[in-house]
Amino acid sequence: MADHEGGPEAAAGGGPEPDRRTFLGAAAGLTMAGGLAAGYGAFAAAAGRYLYPARRQRKEWLFVADLGSLPVGGSMTWTAPDGARIVIARRAEAAEPASFSALSSTCPHLGCQVHWESVKGRFFCPCHNGVFDPEGRGTEGPPKGMALARYPLRVERRLLFIEVPVQRLSADAGAGRDGCLRDRGGRA
Ligand code: FES
């Protein structure tokens, strides 16, 4: 009989209720699936990093200067292909790497530029009077206990070479910004 069709829920406007439950169920399912996917994704990313660690930054030996152009007590600021500014100082006459130092000119405190003071035999950061010894170790001021980044050097046929990252070396960069030439010779 027509009076009984649909029952009390239909009569009270409850017809859509099953659809709403279906919708809520589907939404909960999707949310759970998304959460699981995100969780597994994070796990997969962590596992990937463990199994395939990031490749080390590629480095190359680049020409810096003829030893004759850098007298004892002198220094020069050299810019690496990745933009890092490096202070190269000569402390002794001998034509060997130990006579030189190559340290980042970026202060580890807040990033100001340090410079070599040959008379005082130290690197100085004018921003907050930071002082570093010739080995780049912070001895006074805020950077005390910190250190300037150090770069390896080698001498070959009275030419000075430095090993630096070349990650951002562009195709046209056979030379760095300061005119350094790529070292195409053998390595030490
Ligand atoms: S930035 Fe060099 S001492 Fe502060």
PDB file of C-alpha atoms and ligand atoms in Angstrom:
ATOM      1  CA  MET A   1       0.000   0.000   0.000  1.00  0.00           C
ATOM      2  CA  ALA A   2       1.164   3.456  -0.772  1.00  0.00           C
ATOM      3  CA  ASP A   3       0.895   4.589   2.857  1.00  0.00           C
ATOM      4  CA  HIS A   4       3.668   2.199   3.903  1.00  0.00           C
ATOM      5  CA  GLU A   5       6.163   2.804   1.085  1.00  0.00           C
ATOM      6  CA  GLY A   6       9.469   4.245   2.233  1.00  0.00           C
ATOM      7  CA  GLY A   7       8.799   3.645   5.938  1.00  0.00           C
ATOM      8  CA  PRO A   8       9.198   6.230   8.746  1.00  0.00           C
ATOM      9  CA  GLU A   9      12.665   7.430   7.659  1.00  0.00           C
ATOM     10  CA  ALA A  10      11.457   8.253   4.190  1.00  0.00           C
ATOM     11  CA  ALA A  11       8.457   9.994   5.641  1.00  0.00           C
ATOM     12  CA  ALA A  12      10.729  12.082   7.931  1.00  0.00           C
ATOM     13  CA  GLY A  13      13.002  13.091   5.066  1.00  0.00           C
ATOM     14  CA  GLY A  14      15.699  10.492   6.015  1.00  0.00           C
ATOM     15  CA  GLY A  15      16.041   9.154   2.510  1.00  0.00           C
ATOM     16  CA  PRO A  16      19.588  10.587   1.914  1.00  0.00           C
ATOM     17  CA  GLU A  17      21.004   9.096   5.156  1.00  0.00           C
ATOM     18  CA  PRO A  18      22.411   5.923   3.532  1.00  0.00           C
ATOM     19  CA  ASP A  19      24.145   8.086   0.884  1.00  0.00           C
ATOM     20  CA  ARG A  20      25.679  10.270   3.578  1.00  0.00           C
ATOM     21  CA  ARG A  21      26.979   7.235   5.416  1.00  0.00           C
ATOM     22  CA  THR A  22      28.410   5.884   2.200  1.00  0.00           C
ATOM     23  CA  PHE A  23      30.069   9.201   1.502  1.00  0.00           C
ATOM     24  CA  LEU A  24      31.531   9.486   5.004  1.00  0.00           C
ATOM     25  CA  GLY A  25      32.760   5.910   4.796  1.00  0.00           C
ATOM     26  CA  ALA A  26      34.440   6.566   1.478  1.00  0.00           C
ATOM     27  CA  ALA A  27      36.029   9.772   2.778  1.00  0.00           C
ATOM     28  CA  ALA A  28      37.386   7.988   5.836  1.00  0.00           C
ATOM     29  CA  GLY A  29      38.761   5.255   3.600  1.00  0.00           C
ATOM     30  CA  LEU A  30      40.459   7.787   1.351  1.00  0.00           C
ATOM     31  CA  THR A  31      41.929   9.630   4.322  1.00  0.00           C
ATOM     32  CA  MET A  32      43.297   6.399   5.742  1.00  0.00           C
ATOM     33  CA  ALA A  33      44.712   5.384   2.383  1.00  0.00           C
ATOM     34  CA  GLY A  34      46.330   8.811   2.010  1.00  0.00           C
ATOM     35  CA  GLY A  35      47.858   8.539   5.461  1.00  0.00           C
ATOM     36  CA  LEU A  36      49.219   5.096   4.717  1.00  0.00           C
ATOM     37  CA  ALA A  37      50.610   6.264   1.391  1.00  0.00           C
ATOM     38  CA  ALA A  38      52.295   9.255   3.057  1.00  0.00           C
ATOM     39  CA  GLY A  39      53.682   7.009   5.761  1.00  0.00           C
ATOM     40  CA  TYR A  40      55.013   4.478   3.285  1.00  0.00           C
ATOM     41  CA  GLY A  41      56.347   7.329   1.135  1.00  0.00           C
ATOM     42  CA  ALA A  42      58.306   8.766   4.042  1.00  0.00           C
ATOM     43  CA  PHE A  43      59.585   5.302   4.876  1.00  0.00           C
ATOM     44  CA  ALA A  44      60.584   4.704   1.265  1.00  0.00           C
ATOM     45  CA  ALA A  45      62.383   8.068   1.131  1.00  0.00           C
ATOM     46  CA  ALA A  46      64.305   7.312   4.327  1.00  0.00           C
ATOM     47  CA  ALA A  47      65.173   3.839   3.051  1.00  0.00           C
ATOM     48  CA  GLY A  48      66.315   5.342  -0.243  1.00  0.00           C
ATOM     49  CA  ARG A  49      68.583   7.790   1.535  1.00  0.00           C
ATOM     50  CA  TYR A  50      70.041   4.900   3.533  1.00  0.00           C
ATOM     51  CA  LEU A  51      70.528   2.622   0.563  1.00  0.00           C
ATOM     52  CA  TYR A  52      71.629   5.317  -1.879  1.00  0.00           C
ATOM     53  CA  PRO A  53      73.351   8.092   0.090  1.00  0.00           C
ATOM     54  CA  ALA A  54      73.774  11.470  -1.650  1.00  0.00           C
ATOM     55  CA  ARG A  55      76.767  11.590  -3.955  1.00  0.00           C
ATOM     56  CA  ARG A  56      79.706  13.548  -2.630  1.00  0.00           C
ATOM     57  CA  GLN A  57      80.280  16.965  -4.088  1.00  0.00           C
ATOM     58  CA  ARG A  58      82.556  16.802  -7.118  1.00  0.00           C
ATOM     59  CA  LYS A  59      85.874  18.601  -6.633  1.00  0.00           C
ATOM     60  CA  GLU A  60      88.647  19.594  -8.984  1.00  0.00           C
ATOM     61  CA  TRP A  61      92.127  21.046  -8.735  1.00  0.00           C
ATOM     62  CA  LEU A  62      92.190  24.554 -10.194  1.00  0.00           C
ATOM     63  CA  PHE A  63      95.094  26.842 -10.937  1.00  0.00           C
ATOM     64  CA  VAL A  64      95.451  29.774  -8.531  1.00  0.00           C
ATOM     65  CA  ALA A  65      98.699  31.617  -9.170  1.00  0.00           C
ATOM     66  CA  ASP A  66     102.356  31.462 -10.086  1.00  0.00           C
ATOM     67  CA  LEU A  67     104.358  31.341  -6.856  1.00  0.00           C
ATOM     68  CA  GLY A  68     106.327  34.382  -8.013  1.00  0.00           C
ATOM     69  CA  SER A  69     103.193  36.523  -7.866  1.00  0.00           C
ATOM     70  CA  LEU A  70     102.540  35.772  -4.208  1.00  0.00           C
ATOM     71  CA  PRO A  71     105.395  36.990  -1.982  1.00  0.00           C
ATOM     72  CA  VAL A  72     105.937  35.798   1.586  1.00  0.00           C
ATOM     73  CA  GLY A  73     103.516  37.692   3.848  1.00  0.00           C
ATOM     74  CA  GLY A  74     101.214  38.422   0.950  1.00  0.00           C
ATOM     75  CA  SER A  75      97.700  37.215   0.368  1.00  0.00           C
ATOM     76  CA  MET A  76      95.068  37.213  -2.304  1.00  0.00           C
ATOM     77  CA  THR A  77      91.335  36.619  -2.395  1.00  0.00           C
ATOM     78  CA  TRP A  78      90.351  33.970  -4.889  1.00  0.00           C
ATOM     79  CA  THR A  79      86.793  33.180  -5.969  1.00  0.00           C
ATOM     80  CA  ALA A  80      85.908  29.547  -6.570  1.00  0.00           C
ATOM     81  CA  PRO A  81      83.508  28.505  -9.336  1.00  0.00           C
ATOM     82  CA  ASP A  82      80.743  28.025  -6.784  1.00  0.00           C
ATOM     83  CA  GLY A  83      81.169  31.609  -5.613  1.00  0.00           C
ATOM     84  CA  ALA A  84      83.073  30.822  -2.408  1.00  0.00           C
ATOM     85  CA  ARG A  85      85.670  33.497  -1.610  1.00  0.00           C
ATOM     86  CA  ILE A  86      88.949  32.085  -0.362  1.00  0.00           C
ATOM     87  CA  VAL A  87      91.875  33.939   1.195  1.00  0.00           C
ATOM     88  CA  ILE A  88      95.166  32.416   0.102  1.00  0.00           C
ATOM     89  CA  ALA A  89      98.130  33.578   2.150  1.00  0.00           C
ATOM     90  CA  ARG A  90     101.816  32.813   1.828  1.00  0.00           C
ATOM     91  CA  ARG A  91     103.686  32.383   5.108  1.00  0.00           C
ATOM     92  CA  ALA A  92     107.034  30.938   3.995  1.00  0.00           C
ATOM     93  CA  GLU A  93     109.422  30.924   1.040  1.00  0.00           C
ATOM     94  CA  ALA A  94     109.553  27.178   0.397  1.00  0.00           C
ATOM     95  CA  ALA A  95     107.710  26.100  -2.725  1.00  0.00           C
ATOM     96  CA  GLU A  96     105.476  23.630  -0.926  1.00  0.00           C
ATOM     97  CA  PRO A  97     101.847  23.582   0.196  1.00  0.00           C
ATOM     98  CA  ALA A  98     102.818  24.036   3.858  1.00  0.00           C
ATOM     99  CA  SER A  99     104.030  27.550   3.001  1.00  0.00           C
ATOM    100  CA  PHE A 100     100.482  28.579   2.114  1.00  0.00           C
ATOM    101  CA  SER A 101      97.048  28.563   3.614  1.00  0.00           C
ATOM    102  CA  ALA A 102      93.734  28.648   1.817  1.00  0.00           C
ATOM    103  CA  LEU A 103      90.837  29.525   4.079  1.00  0.00           C
ATOM    104  CA  SER A 104      87.295  30.611   3.418  1.00  0.00           C
ATOM    105  CA  SER A 105      86.943  34.345   3.851  1.00  0.00           C
ATOM    106  CA  THR A 106      83.425  33.898   5.212  1.00  0.00           C
ATOM    107  CA  CYS A 107      83.306  34.303   8.970  1.00  0.00           C
ATOM    108  CA  PRO A 108      81.559  31.354  10.644  1.00  0.00           C
ATOM    109  CA  HIS A 109      79.924  33.718  13.129  1.00  0.00           C
ATOM    110  CA  LEU A 110      77.489  35.654  10.946  1.00  0.00           C
ATOM    111  CA  GLY A 111      79.029  35.456   7.498  1.00  0.00           C
ATOM    112  CA  CYS A 112      81.027  38.698   7.210  1.00  0.00           C
ATOM    113  CA  GLN A 113      84.215  38.727   5.132  1.00  0.00           C
ATOM    114  CA  VAL A 114      87.489  38.274   7.010  1.00  0.00           C
ATOM    115  CA  HIS A 115      90.843  39.516   5.739  1.00  0.00           C
ATOM    116  CA  TRP A 116      94.439  38.540   6.374  1.00  0.00           C
ATOM    117  CA  GLU A 117      96.544  40.961   8.444  1.00  0.00           C
ATOM    118  CA  SER A 118     100.122  40.055   7.613  1.00  0.00           C
ATOM    119  CA  VAL A 119     101.654  42.372  10.232  1.00  0.00           C
ATOM    120  CA  LYS A 120      99.686  40.765  13.037  1.00  0.00           C
ATOM    121  CA  GLY A 121      99.730  37.338  11.440  1.00  0.00           C
ATOM    122  CA  ARG A 122      95.996  36.792  11.821  1.00  0.00           C
ATOM    123  CA  PHE A 123      92.696  36.865  10.032  1.00  0.00           C
ATOM    124  CA  PHE A 124      90.387  39.605  11.203  1.00  0.00           C
ATOM    125  CA  CYS A 125      86.629  39.988  10.905  1.00  0.00           C
ATOM    126  CA  PRO A 126      85.622  43.647  11.268  1.00  0.00           C
ATOM    127  CA  CYS A 127      81.948  42.983  11.974  1.00  0.00           C
ATOM    128  CA  HIS A 128      82.402  41.970  15.612  1.00  0.00           C
ATOM    129  CA  ASN A 129      86.193  42.055  15.974  1.00  0.00           C
ATOM    130  CA  GLY A 130      86.580  38.359  15.386  1.00  0.00           C
ATOM    131  CA  VAL A 131      90.177  37.091  15.273  1.00  0.00           C
ATOM    132  CA  PHE A 132      91.488  33.877  13.724  1.00  0.00           C
ATOM    133  CA  ASP A 133      94.998  32.476  13.871  1.00  0.00           C
ATOM    134  CA  PRO A 134      96.915  31.661  10.655  1.00  0.00           C
ATOM    135  CA  GLU A 135      95.363  28.184  10.683  1.00  0.00           C
ATOM    136  CA  GLY A 136      91.877  29.708  10.673  1.00  0.00           C
ATOM    137  CA  ARG A 137      91.010  28.886  14.281  1.00  0.00           C
ATOM    138  CA  GLY A 138      88.878  31.501  16.039  1.00  0.00           C
ATOM    139  CA  THR A 139      90.834  32.915  18.986  1.00  0.00           C
ATOM    140  CA  GLU A 140      88.989  36.093  19.958  1.00  0.00           C
ATOM    141  CA  GLY A 141      85.535  37.576  19.711  1.00  0.00           C
ATOM    142  CA  PRO A 142      82.304  35.735  18.845  1.00  0.00           C
ATOM    143  CA  PRO A 143      83.982  33.194  16.536  1.00  0.00           C
ATOM    144  CA  LYS A 144      86.288  31.944  19.277  1.00  0.00           C
ATOM    145  CA  GLY A 145      86.174  28.153  19.123  1.00  0.00           C
ATOM    146  CA  MET A 146      84.944  28.191  15.518  1.00  0.00           C
ATOM    147  CA  ALA A 147      87.112  27.826  12.421  1.00  0.00           C
ATOM    148  CA  LEU A 148      87.330  29.098   8.859  1.00  0.00           C
ATOM    149  CA  ALA A 149      86.789  26.389   6.246  1.00  0.00           C
ATOM    150  CA  ARG A 150      90.128  25.152   4.864  1.00  0.00           C
ATOM    151  CA  TYR A 151      90.951  24.088   1.296  1.00  0.00           C
ATOM    152  CA  PRO A 152      93.737  21.721   0.159  1.00  0.00           C
ATOM    153  CA  LEU A 153      96.590  23.178  -1.866  1.00  0.00           C
ATOM    154  CA  ARG A 154      99.379  21.703  -3.937  1.00  0.00           C
ATOM    155  CA  VAL A 155     102.394  23.082  -5.739  1.00  0.00           C
ATOM    156  CA  GLU A 156     103.509  21.818  -9.090  1.00  0.00           C
ATOM    157  CA  ARG A 157     106.311  23.362 -11.184  1.00  0.00           C
ATOM    158  CA  ARG A 158     106.070  26.541  -9.046  1.00  0.00           C
ATOM    159  CA  LEU A 159     102.368  26.853  -9.740  1.00  0.00           C
ATOM    160  CA  LEU A 160      99.811  26.853  -6.959  1.00  0.00           C
ATOM    161  CA  PHE A 161      96.649  24.770  -7.264  1.00  0.00           C
ATOM    162  CA  ILE A 162      93.607  24.499  -5.023  1.00  0.00           C
ATOM    163  CA  GLU A 163      91.002  21.779  -4.694  1.00  0.00           C
ATOM    164  CA  VAL A 164      87.463  23.155  -4.619  1.00  0.00           C
ATOM    165  CA  PRO A 165      83.913  21.979  -5.311  1.00  0.00           C
ATOM    166  CA  VAL A 166      82.904  22.534  -8.921  1.00  0.00           C
ATOM    167  CA  GLN A 167      79.219  21.675  -8.614  1.00  0.00           C
ATOM    168  CA  ARG A 168      78.075  24.907 -10.236  1.00  0.00           C
ATOM    169  CA  LEU A 169      80.856  25.104 -12.783  1.00  0.00           C
ATOM    170  CA  SER A 170      79.081  26.215 -15.947  1.00  0.00           C
ATOM    171  CA  ALA A 171      79.918  24.968 -19.401  1.00  0.00           C
ATOM    172  CA  ASP A 172      81.679  28.188 -20.306  1.00  0.00           C
ATOM    173  CA  ALA A 173      83.727  28.215 -17.136  1.00  0.00           C
ATOM    174  CA  GLY A 174      87.107  27.041 -18.162  1.00  0.00           C
ATOM    175  CA  ALA A 175      88.044  29.844 -15.840  1.00  0.00           C
ATOM    176  CA  GLY A 176      86.767  31.008 -12.464  1.00  0.00           C
ATOM    177  CA  ARG A 177      85.648  34.563 -11.848  1.00  0.00           C
ATOM    178  CA  ASP A 178      89.131  35.678 -10.951  1.00  0.00           C
ATOM    179  CA  GLY A 179      90.533  34.251 -14.106  1.00  0.00           C
ATOM    180  CA  CYS A 180      91.636  30.897 -12.736  1.00  0.00           C
ATOM    181  CA  LEU A 181      92.333  28.333 -15.402  1.00  0.00           C
ATOM    182  CA  ARG A 182      91.192  24.774 -15.182  1.00  0.00           C
ATOM    183  CA  ASP A 183      94.028  22.427 -14.267  1.00  0.00           C
ATOM    184  CA  ARG A 184      94.144  19.870 -17.006  1.00  0.00           C
ATOM    185  CA  GLY A 185      97.414  18.375 -15.857  1.00  0.00           C
ATOM    186  CA  GLY A 186      97.970  15.408 -13.591  1.00  0.00           C
ATOM    187  CA  ARG A 187      97.311  15.472  -9.906  1.00  0.00           C
ATOM    188  CA  ALA A 188      99.711  15.237  -7.042  1.00  0.00           C
TER     189      ALA A 188
HETATM  190  S1  FES B   1      80.518  38.015  11.603  1.00  0.00           S
HETATM  191 FE1  FES B   1      82.639  37.807  12.006  1.00  0.00          FE
HETATM  192  S2  FES B   1      82.846  38.242  14.071  1.00  0.00           S
HETATM  193 FE2  FES B   1      80.728  38.383  13.730  1.00  0.00          FE
END
